[in-house]
Coordinates of C-alpha atoms and ligand atoms in Angstrom, one line a residue:
Chain I
M1 CA 90.0 170.6 57.3
S2 CA 89.4 170.2 60.7
E3 CA 87.7 167.1 60.4
I4 CA 90.5 165.8 58.7
S5 CA 92.5 166.4 61.3
A6 CA 90.1 165.4 63.9
I7 CA 90.4 161.5 62.0
Y8 CA 94.0 161.7 62.7
V9 CA 93.9 163.2 66.1
I10 CA 91.7 160.2 67.0
W11 CA 93.8 157.7 64.5
L12 CA 96.8 159.2 66.4
R13 CA 95.4 158.5 70.1
E14 CA 94.4 154.8 69.1
V15 CA 98.0 154.4 67.8
K16 CA 99.8 155.9 70.8
R17 CA 97.6 154.1 73.4
Y18 CA 98.3 150.6 71.3
V19 CA 102.0 151.6 71.4
R20 CA 102.5 152.2 74.9
E21 CA 100.4 149.4 76.3
K22 CA 103.5 146.8 76.0
A23 CA 101.6 144.0 77.9
R24 CA 98.9 144.3 75.8
V25 CA 101.6 144.2 72.5
I26 CA 103.4 141.0 73.9
S27 CA 100.1 139.3 74.5
S28 CA 98.6 140.1 71.4
L29 CA 101.4 138.3 69.3
A30 CA 102.2 135.7 72.0
M31 CA 98.9 134.0 71.8
P32 CA 98.6 133.3 68.3
I33 CA 102.2 132.4 68.1
F34 CA 101.4 129.7 71.0
W35 CA 98.5 128.5 69.1
I36 CA 100.5 128.1 66.1
I37 CA 102.7 126.0 67.8
I38 CA 101.2 124.1 70.1
F39 CA 98.1 123.5 67.7
G40 CA 100.2 123.0 64.9
S41 CA 102.1 120.7 66.4
G42 CA 99.4 118.6 67.7
F43 CA 97.6 118.1 64.6
S44 CA 100.4 118.2 62.1
R45 CA 99.2 114.7 61.2
F46 CA 95.9 115.9 60.5
N47 CA 95.1 115.6 56.8
I48 CA 93.0 118.2 55.5
G49 CA 92.9 117.2 51.9
M50 CA 94.7 120.0 50.4
N51 CA 98.1 120.1 49.2
V52 CA 99.6 121.9 52.4
G53 CA 100.6 121.0 55.6
Y54 CA 98.1 121.5 58.6
R55 CA 100.4 124.1 60.3
E56 CA 100.5 126.1 56.8
F57 CA 96.6 125.5 56.7
I58 CA 95.8 127.0 60.2
F59 CA 98.4 129.9 59.9
P60 CA 95.9 132.3 57.8
G61 CA 93.3 131.5 60.5
I62 CA 95.4 132.4 63.4
V63 CA 96.4 135.5 61.4
T64 CA 92.4 135.9 61.1
M65 CA 91.9 135.3 64.8
A66 CA 94.4 137.9 66.2
L67 CA 92.5 140.4 63.7
L68 CA 89.1 139.3 64.9
F69 CA 90.1 139.8 68.9
T70 CA 91.8 143.1 68.1
S71 CA 89.8 144.7 65.8
I72 CA 86.6 143.8 67.8
G73 CA 88.7 144.8 71.1
S74 CA 89.5 148.2 69.5
G75 CA 85.8 149.0 68.4
V76 CA 84.4 148.1 71.8
S77 CA 86.9 150.4 73.7
V78 CA 84.7 153.0 73.1
I79 CA 82.6 151.7 76.2
W80 CA 86.0 152.4 78.0
D81 CA 86.0 156.1 76.8
R82 CA 82.5 156.1 77.8
E83 CA 82.9 155.1 81.2
F84 CA 85.8 157.1 81.7
G85 CA 84.3 160.1 80.6
F86 CA 86.6 160.8 77.4
L87 CA 84.0 160.4 74.8
K88 CA 82.7 163.5 76.3
E89 CA 85.6 165.5 75.3
I90 CA 85.4 164.5 72.0
L91 CA 82.1 164.5 71.5
V92 CA 81.7 168.2 72.8
A93 CA 84.3 169.2 69.9
P94 CA 83.1 171.3 66.4
V95 CA 83.6 167.7 64.8
S96 CA 81.2 165.7 63.1
R97 CA 80.2 162.2 64.5
T98 CA 81.5 160.5 61.6
S99 CA 84.8 161.9 61.5
I100 CA 84.6 160.2 65.2
L101 CA 83.8 157.5 64.2
F102 CA 85.8 157.1 61.3
G103 CA 89.3 157.9 62.8
K104 CA 88.0 155.2 65.8
M105 CA 87.9 152.9 62.9
I106 CA 91.1 153.5 61.1
G107 CA 92.7 153.8 64.2
G108 CA 91.8 150.0 65.9
S109 CA 92.4 148.9 62.1
T110 CA 95.6 150.4 62.1
V111 CA 96.4 148.5 65.3
S112 CA 95.1 145.4 63.9
V113 CA 97.0 145.8 60.9
I114 CA 100.5 146.2 62.6
Q115 CA 99.9 143.3 64.9
A116 CA 99.0 140.8 61.6
S117 CA 101.9 142.0 59.8
I118 CA 104.1 141.0 62.7
L119 CA 102.5 137.7 62.5
I120 CA 102.8 137.3 59.1
L121 CA 106.1 138.0 59.3
L122 CA 106.8 135.5 61.4
S123 CA 105.3 133.0 59.0
F124 CA 108.5 131.6 58.4
I125 CA 107.7 129.6 61.1
V126 CA 105.4 127.1 60.2
G127 CA 107.5 127.0 56.7
I128 CA 105.8 129.7 54.6
K129 CA 108.1 131.0 52.2
L130 CA 107.0 135.1 51.6
N131 CA 107.8 137.0 48.7
F132 CA 107.0 140.3 47.6
L133 CA 103.7 139.6 45.9
I134 CA 102.4 138.0 48.9
I135 CA 102.9 141.0 50.8
L136 CA 101.5 142.9 48.5
R137 CA 98.3 141.1 48.3
T138 CA 97.9 140.5 51.7
L139 CA 98.4 144.0 53.6
P140 CA 95.2 145.6 52.0
L141 CA 93.3 142.3 53.0
I142 CA 93.9 142.5 56.5
L143 CA 93.0 145.8 56.4
L144 CA 89.8 145.3 54.8
I145 CA 88.9 142.5 57.4
S146 CA 89.9 144.3 60.4
M147 CA 88.0 147.7 59.2
G148 CA 84.9 145.2 58.9
L149 CA 85.6 143.7 62.5
T150 CA 86.3 147.3 64.2
A151 CA 83.2 148.8 62.8
L152 CA 81.3 145.6 64.2
G153 CA 83.0 146.3 67.6
L154 CA 82.0 149.9 67.3
S155 CA 78.5 148.6 66.7
I156 CA 78.4 146.6 69.5
A157 CA 79.3 149.2 72.1
N158 CA 76.1 151.0 71.3
F159 CA 74.1 148.1 72.5
L160 CA 76.2 147.7 75.8
E161 CA 75.7 150.1 78.6
G162 CA 78.9 149.4 80.8
H163 CA 82.2 147.5 80.7
E164 CA 80.4 144.3 81.8
G165 CA 79.3 143.1 78.9
F166 CA 82.8 142.5 77.8
Q167 CA 82.9 138.8 78.6
L168 CA 79.7 138.3 76.8
I169 CA 81.2 139.6 73.7
V170 CA 84.1 137.4 73.9
N171 CA 81.9 134.5 74.7
F172 CA 79.0 134.8 72.6
I173 CA 80.6 136.8 69.4
I174 CA 84.2 136.3 69.2
M175 CA 84.6 132.7 69.8
P176 CA 81.7 131.3 67.8
M177 CA 82.8 133.4 64.9
F178 CA 86.2 131.8 65.1
L179 CA 85.4 128.4 65.7
L180 CA 82.7 128.5 62.9
S181 CA 85.1 130.3 60.3
G182 CA 87.0 127.3 59.3
A183 CA 90.2 128.4 60.8
L184 CA 91.2 125.1 62.2
F185 CA 89.7 123.0 60.0
P186 CA 88.2 122.8 56.1
I187 CA 84.3 123.8 56.6
E188 CA 83.8 121.2 53.9
G189 CA 84.1 118.2 56.6
L190 CA 80.7 119.8 58.6
P191 CA 77.6 118.4 58.8
A192 CA 75.2 120.7 56.2
W193 CA 73.6 122.4 58.8
L194 CA 76.5 123.7 60.5
R195 CA 78.5 124.3 56.9
N196 CA 75.6 126.6 56.5
I197 CA 76.3 128.8 59.5
S198 CA 79.8 128.9 58.8
L199 CA 78.7 130.1 55.5
I200 CA 76.9 133.2 57.0
D201 CA 80.2 134.0 59.3
P202 CA 81.9 137.1 57.4
V203 CA 85.2 135.9 59.3
T204 CA 85.1 132.5 56.9
Y205 CA 85.3 134.8 54.2
G206 CA 88.1 136.4 55.8
V207 CA 90.3 132.9 56.6
E208 CA 89.3 132.0 52.7
A209 CA 90.9 135.3 51.5
L210 CA 93.9 135.0 53.5
R211 CA 94.4 131.8 52.7
W212 CA 94.3 132.7 48.9
S213 CA 96.9 135.3 49.3
I214 CA 99.4 133.6 51.8
L215 CA 99.1 129.8 50.6
G216 CA 98.0 130.4 47.3
T217 CA 95.3 128.0 47.6
S218 CA 91.4 128.3 49.0
N219 CA 88.2 126.3 49.3
L220 CA 85.9 129.7 48.3
P221 CA 86.8 131.9 45.1
I222 CA 88.8 134.9 46.0
G223 CA 86.1 137.0 44.3
L224 CA 83.3 136.1 46.5
S225 CA 85.2 136.4 49.5
L226 CA 86.2 139.8 48.6
G227 CA 82.9 140.6 47.9
V228 CA 81.3 139.3 51.4
L229 CA 84.1 141.1 53.0
F230 CA 83.5 144.6 51.0
I231 CA 80.0 144.2 52.1
F232 CA 80.1 143.3 55.4
M233 CA 82.2 146.0 56.0
I234 CA 80.2 148.7 54.0
C235 CA 76.7 147.4 56.3
M236 CA 78.8 147.6 59.7
V237 CA 79.8 151.1 59.1
I238 CA 76.3 152.2 58.1
I239 CA 75.1 150.3 61.5
G240 CA 77.8 151.6 63.6
G241 CA 77.1 155.2 62.3
I242 CA 73.5 155.0 62.8
G243 CA 74.1 153.8 66.7
F244 CA 76.8 156.1 67.0
N245 CA 74.8 159.0 65.9
R246 CA 71.6 158.0 67.9
K247 CA 73.4 157.7 70.9
K248 CA 74.7 160.8 72.6
Chain A
M1 CA 75.7 190.8 68.0
S2 CA 73.5 190.4 71.3
E3 CA 74.9 191.7 74.5
F4 CA 74.3 188.5 75.9
A5 CA 76.6 185.0 76.4
I6 CA 73.2 183.0 76.8
E7 CA 69.9 183.0 76.6
T8 CA 67.4 180.3 77.4
F9 CA 64.1 180.5 76.6
D10 CA 61.8 177.9 78.5
L11 CA 64.5 175.4 78.5
T12 CA 63.3 171.9 79.8
R13 CA 64.4 168.3 80.0
N14 CA 62.3 165.4 80.9
F15 CA 63.7 162.0 81.9
N16 CA 61.1 159.7 81.3
G17 CA 58.5 162.2 82.9
F18 CA 60.8 163.6 85.3
L19 CA 61.4 167.3 84.9
A20 CA 65.2 167.5 85.8
V21 CA 65.1 171.1 84.2
D22 CA 62.3 172.7 84.2
H23 CA 61.0 175.7 82.0
V24 CA 64.3 177.8 82.8
N25 CA 64.5 181.4 81.5
I26 CA 67.9 183.3 82.5
K27 CA 69.9 185.5 80.5
I28 CA 73.9 185.8 80.9
K29 CA 75.6 189.4 80.2
K30 CA 78.9 188.6 78.3
G31 CA 81.8 188.8 80.4
E32 CA 79.5 187.7 83.6
L33 CA 80.5 185.3 86.2
F34 CA 77.4 183.4 86.4
G35 CA 77.1 180.7 89.4
L36 CA 73.9 178.2 89.1
L37 CA 73.7 177.4 92.7
G38 CA 71.6 173.9 93.9
P39 CA 71.6 170.9 95.8
N40 CA 72.5 167.4 94.4
G41 CA 70.1 166.7 91.6
A42 CA 69.0 170.0 91.2
G43 CA 69.2 170.1 87.5
K44 CA 72.7 171.8 87.2
T45 CA 74.8 169.1 85.0
T46 CA 71.4 168.6 83.2
M47 CA 71.3 172.1 81.9
L48 CA 75.3 172.5 81.4
N49 CA 74.6 169.5 79.1
M50 CA 71.7 170.8 77.1
L51 CA 73.9 174.3 76.8
C52 CA 77.0 172.6 75.3
T53 CA 74.6 170.7 73.1
L54 CA 75.5 166.8 74.5
L55 CA 72.0 166.6 75.4
K56 CA 68.7 167.7 73.3
P57 CA 66.1 169.7 75.4
S58 CA 62.7 168.5 75.7
A59 CA 61.3 171.7 74.9
G60 CA 62.2 175.1 74.8
T61 CA 65.5 176.0 73.6
A62 CA 69.1 178.2 74.2
K63 CA 71.1 180.7 72.7
V64 CA 74.9 180.6 73.5
N65 CA 77.0 183.3 71.9
G66 CA 74.0 184.1 70.2
F67 CA 73.7 180.8 68.3
D68 CA 70.9 178.2 68.8
I69 CA 71.6 174.7 70.7
I70 CA 69.5 173.0 68.7
D71 CA 69.7 174.2 64.8
Q72 CA 73.7 176.0 65.3
A73 CA 75.0 173.4 67.5
S74 CA 78.7 173.1 65.6
D75 CA 78.7 177.2 66.0
V76 CA 77.6 176.7 69.7
R77 CA 80.8 174.0 70.3
K78 CA 83.0 176.3 68.5
S79 CA 82.1 179.0 71.0
I80 CA 82.3 177.4 74.1
G81 CA 84.8 175.3 76.6
I82 CA 83.8 172.9 79.1
V83 CA 85.0 171.1 82.4
F84 CA 82.9 168.6 83.1
Q85 CA 81.9 167.1 86.8
D86 CA 83.2 164.0 86.1
P87 CA 87.1 163.2 85.1
S88 CA 87.2 163.3 81.0
L89 CA 91.0 163.2 80.3
D90 CA 92.9 160.5 78.9
D91 CA 95.2 159.5 81.8
R92 CA 97.2 157.0 79.3
L93 CA 98.4 160.3 77.7
T94 CA 100.8 162.9 78.8
G95 CA 98.9 166.2 80.1
R96 CA 100.6 167.7 77.0
E97 CA 99.5 165.3 74.4
N98 CA 96.0 165.6 75.9
L99 CA 96.0 169.4 75.3
E100 CA 97.6 168.8 71.8
M101 CA 94.8 166.3 70.9
H102 CA 92.4 169.1 72.3
A103 CA 93.7 171.9 70.2
M104 CA 93.7 169.7 66.8
L105 CA 90.1 168.8 67.3
Y106 CA 89.4 172.4 67.2
G107 CA 91.6 172.8 64.5
I108 CA 94.6 174.9 65.8
G109 CA 97.9 175.2 63.7
K110 CA 100.7 173.7 64.9
E111 CA 102.9 176.8 65.9
E112 CA 99.5 178.7 67.2
R113 CA 98.7 175.0 69.1
E114 CA 102.1 175.2 71.1
R115 CA 102.0 178.6 72.0
R116 CA 98.6 178.5 73.2
I117 CA 99.4 175.1 75.4
N118 CA 102.4 176.7 77.0
E119 CA 100.3 179.7 77.9
V120 CA 97.7 177.5 79.3
L121 CA 99.9 174.9 81.4
K122 CA 101.6 178.3 83.0
L123 CA 98.3 179.7 84.1
V124 CA 97.8 176.1 86.0
E125 CA 101.5 175.8 86.9
L126 CA 101.7 172.7 85.2
E127 CA 104.3 173.5 83.0
E128 CA 106.9 171.1 84.7
K129 CA 104.5 167.9 85.2
A130 CA 103.3 168.6 81.3
D131 CA 105.3 165.6 79.6
L132 CA 104.3 163.0 82.5
L133 CA 101.3 160.4 81.9
V134 CA 98.0 161.7 83.3
R135 CA 97.7 158.6 85.5
T136 CA 100.5 160.2 87.6
Y137 CA 98.8 163.2 88.6
S138 CA 96.9 163.9 91.6
G139 CA 93.4 164.9 91.7
G140 CA 94.1 168.9 91.9
M141 CA 96.2 168.5 89.2
K142 CA 93.6 166.6 86.8
R143 CA 91.5 169.1 87.8
R144 CA 93.6 172.0 87.1
L145 CA 94.6 170.4 83.5
E146 CA 91.1 170.1 82.7
I147 CA 90.6 174.0 83.3
A148 CA 93.7 174.6 80.8
R149 CA 92.1 172.2 78.4
G150 CA 89.2 173.8 78.0
L151 CA 91.0 177.0 77.2
V152 CA 93.2 176.0 74.8
H153 CA 91.4 176.9 72.1
Y154 CA 89.8 180.4 73.6
P155 CA 86.4 179.8 74.1
N156 CA 83.8 182.9 74.4
V157 CA 82.1 180.8 77.0
L158 CA 83.5 178.5 79.9
F159 CA 81.4 176.2 81.4
L160 CA 82.6 174.7 85.1
D161 CA 80.8 171.9 86.1
E162 CA 81.6 172.0 89.8
P163 CA 85.3 172.6 89.2
T164 CA 86.5 172.0 93.4
L165 CA 83.8 169.0 94.1
G166 CA 86.0 166.7 96.2
L167 CA 89.1 168.7 96.4
D168 CA 91.2 170.0 99.8
P169 CA 90.8 173.2 100.6
Q170 CA 94.2 174.4 99.2
T171 CA 93.2 173.4 95.9
R172 CA 90.1 174.8 95.9
E173 CA 91.8 177.9 96.9
H174 CA 94.5 178.1 93.8
I175 CA 91.2 176.9 91.5
W176 CA 89.3 180.3 92.9
E177 CA 92.7 182.1 91.9
Y178 CA 92.6 180.6 88.3
I179 CA 89.5 181.6 88.0
E180 CA 89.5 185.2 89.3
E181 CA 92.3 185.7 87.2
L182 CA 90.6 184.4 84.2
K183 CA 88.1 186.8 84.6
K184 CA 90.2 189.6 85.1
K185 CA 92.3 188.9 82.0
H186 CA 90.2 187.9 79.5
A187 CA 87.1 188.8 77.9
I188 CA 85.5 185.6 78.4
T189 CA 81.9 184.5 80.5
I190 CA 82.3 181.6 83.1
I191 CA 78.9 180.0 83.8
L192 CA 79.8 177.7 87.0
T193 CA 78.1 175.2 89.0
T194 CA 78.6 174.5 92.4
H195 CA 76.7 173.4 95.7
Y196 CA 79.4 175.5 97.5
M197 CA 78.2 178.5 99.2
D198 CA 81.4 180.0 100.1
E199 CA 82.4 179.2 96.3
A200 CA 79.2 180.9 94.7
D201 CA 79.5 183.9 96.8
R202 CA 83.2 184.6 96.6
L203 CA 83.4 183.9 92.7
C204 CA 80.1 185.2 91.1
D205 CA 79.1 188.5 89.9
R206 CA 75.3 187.0 90.0
I207 CA 73.7 183.8 91.1
G208 CA 71.1 181.8 90.2
I209 CA 69.6 179.3 92.6
I210 CA 68.4 176.1 91.0
D211 CA 65.9 173.6 92.9
H212 CA 64.1 170.5 91.6
G213 CA 65.3 172.4 88.1
K214 CA 63.7 175.4 88.4
I215 CA 65.5 178.9 89.0
I216 CA 64.1 180.1 92.1
A217 CA 65.8 183.4 92.7
I218 CA 68.8 185.1 90.8
G219 CA 70.4 188.3 91.7
T220 CA 74.2 189.2 93.1
P221 CA 74.9 187.5 96.1
N222 CA 74.3 191.1 97.8
E223 CA 70.7 191.3 96.5
L224 CA 70.2 188.0 97.3
K225 CA 71.2 188.5 100.9
N226 CA 69.4 191.4 101.3
K227 CA 66.0 189.6 100.1
V228 CA 66.2 187.5 103.0
G229 CA 66.2 190.8 105.2
G230 CA 68.8 192.3 108.1
D231 CA 69.8 189.7 110.2
V232 CA 70.0 186.3 111.2
I233 CA 70.2 185.2 115.0
V234 CA 71.0 181.7 115.8
I235 CA 70.3 180.3 119.1
E236 CA 71.7 177.0 120.1
T237 CA 69.8 174.8 122.4
K238 CA 69.1 171.2 123.3
S239 CA 65.9 172.0 124.7
K240 CA 62.9 169.7 124.1
N241 CA 60.9 172.8 124.4
V242 CA 62.2 174.6 121.2
N243 CA 59.0 174.9 119.7
K244 CA 57.9 177.5 122.2
F245 CA 60.1 179.9 120.0
E246 CA 57.7 179.8 117.7
K247 CA 56.0 182.5 119.5
L248 CA 58.7 184.6 118.6
K249 CA 57.2 185.3 115.1
F250 CA 56.0 188.8 115.8
M251 CA 60.3 189.4 115.3
G252 CA 60.6 187.7 111.9
E253 CA 61.3 184.6 110.4
V254 CA 61.6 181.1 112.9
R255 CA 63.0 178.1 111.7
I256 CA 63.7 175.1 113.8
T257 CA 66.9 173.4 113.1
N258 CA 68.6 170.5 114.7
N259 CA 70.3 172.3 116.8
G260 CA 68.3 175.1 117.5
I261 CA 66.7 178.0 116.1
L262 CA 66.8 180.4 113.0
L263 CA 65.7 183.6 113.5
N264 CA 65.8 186.6 110.2
V265 CA 64.9 189.6 111.6
K266 CA 65.7 193.6 111.5
N267 CA 67.6 195.2 113.8
G268 CA 68.8 191.9 115.6
E269 CA 71.0 193.8 118.0
R270 CA 67.7 195.3 119.6
L271 CA 66.3 191.9 120.0
I272 CA 68.3 189.7 121.9
T273 CA 67.9 191.0 125.3
K274 CA 64.3 190.0 124.4
I275 CA 65.1 186.6 123.4
V276 CA 67.1 185.8 126.2
D277 CA 64.1 187.1 128.5
F278 CA 61.5 185.3 126.7
A279 CA 63.6 181.6 126.7
R280 CA 64.4 182.4 130.8
K281 CA 60.8 183.1 131.0
N282 CA 59.9 180.0 129.3
R283 CA 62.4 177.7 130.9
I284 CA 64.5 177.1 127.9
K285 CA 68.1 176.4 128.3
V286 CA 70.2 178.0 125.7
D287 CA 73.7 177.4 125.2
S288 CA 74.3 180.3 123.1
I289 CA 73.1 182.9 120.8
S290 CA 74.9 184.8 118.0
L291 CA 73.8 187.3 115.4
R292 CA 75.6 187.3 111.9
K293 CA 74.4 188.8 108.5
P294 CA 72.5 186.5 106.5
S295 CA 74.7 183.8 104.0
L296 CA 73.7 182.2 100.9
N297 CA 72.8 179.7 103.3
D298 CA 70.1 181.5 104.5
V299 CA 69.2 182.7 101.0
F300 CA 68.9 179.1 100.3
L301 CA 66.9 178.0 103.5
H302 CA 64.4 181.1 102.6
Y303 CA 63.5 180.0 99.5
T304 CA 63.3 176.3 100.0
G305 CA 62.7 175.6 103.7
R306 CA 65.8 173.5 103.3
V307 CA 69.2 173.9 104.1
I308 CA 71.5 172.7 101.4
R309 CA 73.9 171.0 102.9
E310 CA 71.6 168.4 104.6
E311 CA 71.4 166.8 101.0
E312 CA 75.0 167.2 100.6
V313 CA 75.8 164.6 102.8
D314 CA 73.2 161.5 102.3
G315 CA 75.2 158.2 102.0
K316 CA 75.2 157.9 98.1
E317 CA 76.6 161.3 97.5
L318 CA 79.5 160.6 100.0
M319 CA 80.4 157.3 98.1
R320 CA 80.0 159.3 94.9
Q321 CA 82.6 162.2 95.9
R322 CA 85.2 159.1 97.2
F323 CA 84.6 157.5 94.2
L324 CA 85.6 160.7 92.1
M325 CA 88.4 161.5 94.1
R326 CA 89.9 158.1 93.7
M327 CA 89.3 158.2 89.6
R328 CA 90.9 161.6 89.9
R329 CA 93.9 160.3 91.7
G330 CA 93.8 157.4 89.9
T331 CA 94.0 154.1 92.3
Ligands
ATP401 N1 70.3 160.5 81.9 C1 69.3 160.5 82.5 N2 68.4 159.6 82.6 C2 67.6 159.8 84.2 N3 67.8 160.8 84.5 C3 68.6 161.7 84.8 C4 69.8 161.5 84.1 N4 70.4 162.7 84.2 C5 70.5 162.9 85.4 N5 69.4 162.6 85.9 C6 68.3 163.0 86.8 O1 68.0 164.4 86.9 C7 68.4 165.1 88.1 C8 69.2 166.1 87.6 O2 70.3 166.2 87.6 P1 71.8 166.8 87.6 O3 73.3 165.9 87.0 O4 71.7 167.8 86.4 O5 71.9 167.4 89.1 P2 72.8 168.1 89.2 O6 72.5 169.1 89.8 O7 73.9 168.1 88.6 O8 73.6 167.3 90.8 P3 74.9 167.4 91.4 O9 75.3 168.6 92.4 O10 74.9 166.0 91.9 O11 76.0 166.9 90.2 C9 68.9 164.1 89.1 O12 67.4 163.6 89.6 C10 69.1 163.1 88.0 O13 68.8 161.7 88.8
MG402 MG1 76.3 167.9 88.3

């Protein structure tokens, strides 16, 4: 019982902190919108060889980008908790490490789901017509993607000593994962060796799954994308859990 | 149930070959206010971290509230409250939210939670500030909130790691009063670490002096002072011939300090004239001579040959304290 209330408390804290930081909320929404408008317009005549225009094509990719930054950021934010001492307060409470990890993960995911949902509601900007079915199948997908990515952030945090490593993560993990994912161009056009790298990037499957659900068209079968995303999430939870339990 | 709130059994912690806590065996009775007194790096925080189950001992173990810190960590956690040495509040939340979160982590139901939160807020006089963000609190207010938080779940044992470090004299006085009130009103065992002699002297029923990870003396403040012996005579002098005072060894323990001599003697009143004669005969210019009862400082000096203060003011620690104060003020 107190484990559930512990998960709830930790979840609540993440959400409160997010909602309270207006600057973070606004910048986390503005960035993807700039991308869509500027990138989408600049390359609007770029033929991607599918039955949708370029702006529609990159829209699911941009939503995934928002998920990627926010989720990994939330996961990695444990470093700040550690650095500012708050983590000790949670660790000394009579709740299991697993509950703490879950609370963090669900909290981080909630924040990114809120953000991605707002973006999806704004999809009319690029001319996408939403309907109830689209929303219904997209929400669980963004939840799945963000849980995996938040857990990845938590796993990374276990390897970092202080917050200095954060820029490193952005440059060496988030950006490559985003650029290789085919969010901005179809990976079919890449040379074979690069395409193979793209295929081991879990974000690729997130982008493809969202293309399937939002645009109704994708290059990879949705079953494959779902499977990979699910396995990715489970692996990250396990790795994050082991690291978290080992670290004090 | 045993009569002890805490018992340690050869409790030891080793950091890559460095013994931060070295085979400590202490027993703390229920309801006692026990002080761990020692200079920086003595191993106080390391010991508390082990007792509150955040750090595994390298050897030995301990019982807190009758539960083993290794095998029954979860029961230990339910029994204790702790105020860490370093700040540990979420400063993006309000004071009340910090307390609410804490109470929920300890599984306290809604109504009970509200009642207790108001109760502890009143104790530390933060009712009016409770709904402001913690970032806007002063250092002393943050410390008081942390003490309140440590009490919300009615712990049997409360750990306070340097509760007044870096606070101004008025706030320290205030916090001491809370601690005294807690002890009077609640049947709670308090373990407090400090390197302030006056704090230990004023608050603690018993004191354990810790140095280099070992408990080197234990007892009530008076017992400890009595072990040093009768009186302390302080001779201030800038003379280069201070070493000659060594000849006074027949009177008692003689120590040369930065600005003179300390003598531990019996019946000090009668020796002063002899000291004056001795100084005149040896042509040592003495600035002042004073006589006092031993303080805990003298106790520390007696056991370690060092003054606790000397280590307190090294540059690194000063920086650290300033940093901590800044963090508490949130600038
Ligand atoms: N995680 C760690 N790794 C290595 N050494 C450590 C670690 N934690 C503490 N130490 C060392 O153990 C010794 C005791 O540290 P501790 O923090 O317990 O001292 P303390 O008595 O609390 O001092 P202070 O009054 O400064 O708080 C110090 O020499 C410190 O450098
Ligand atoms: Mg300490």
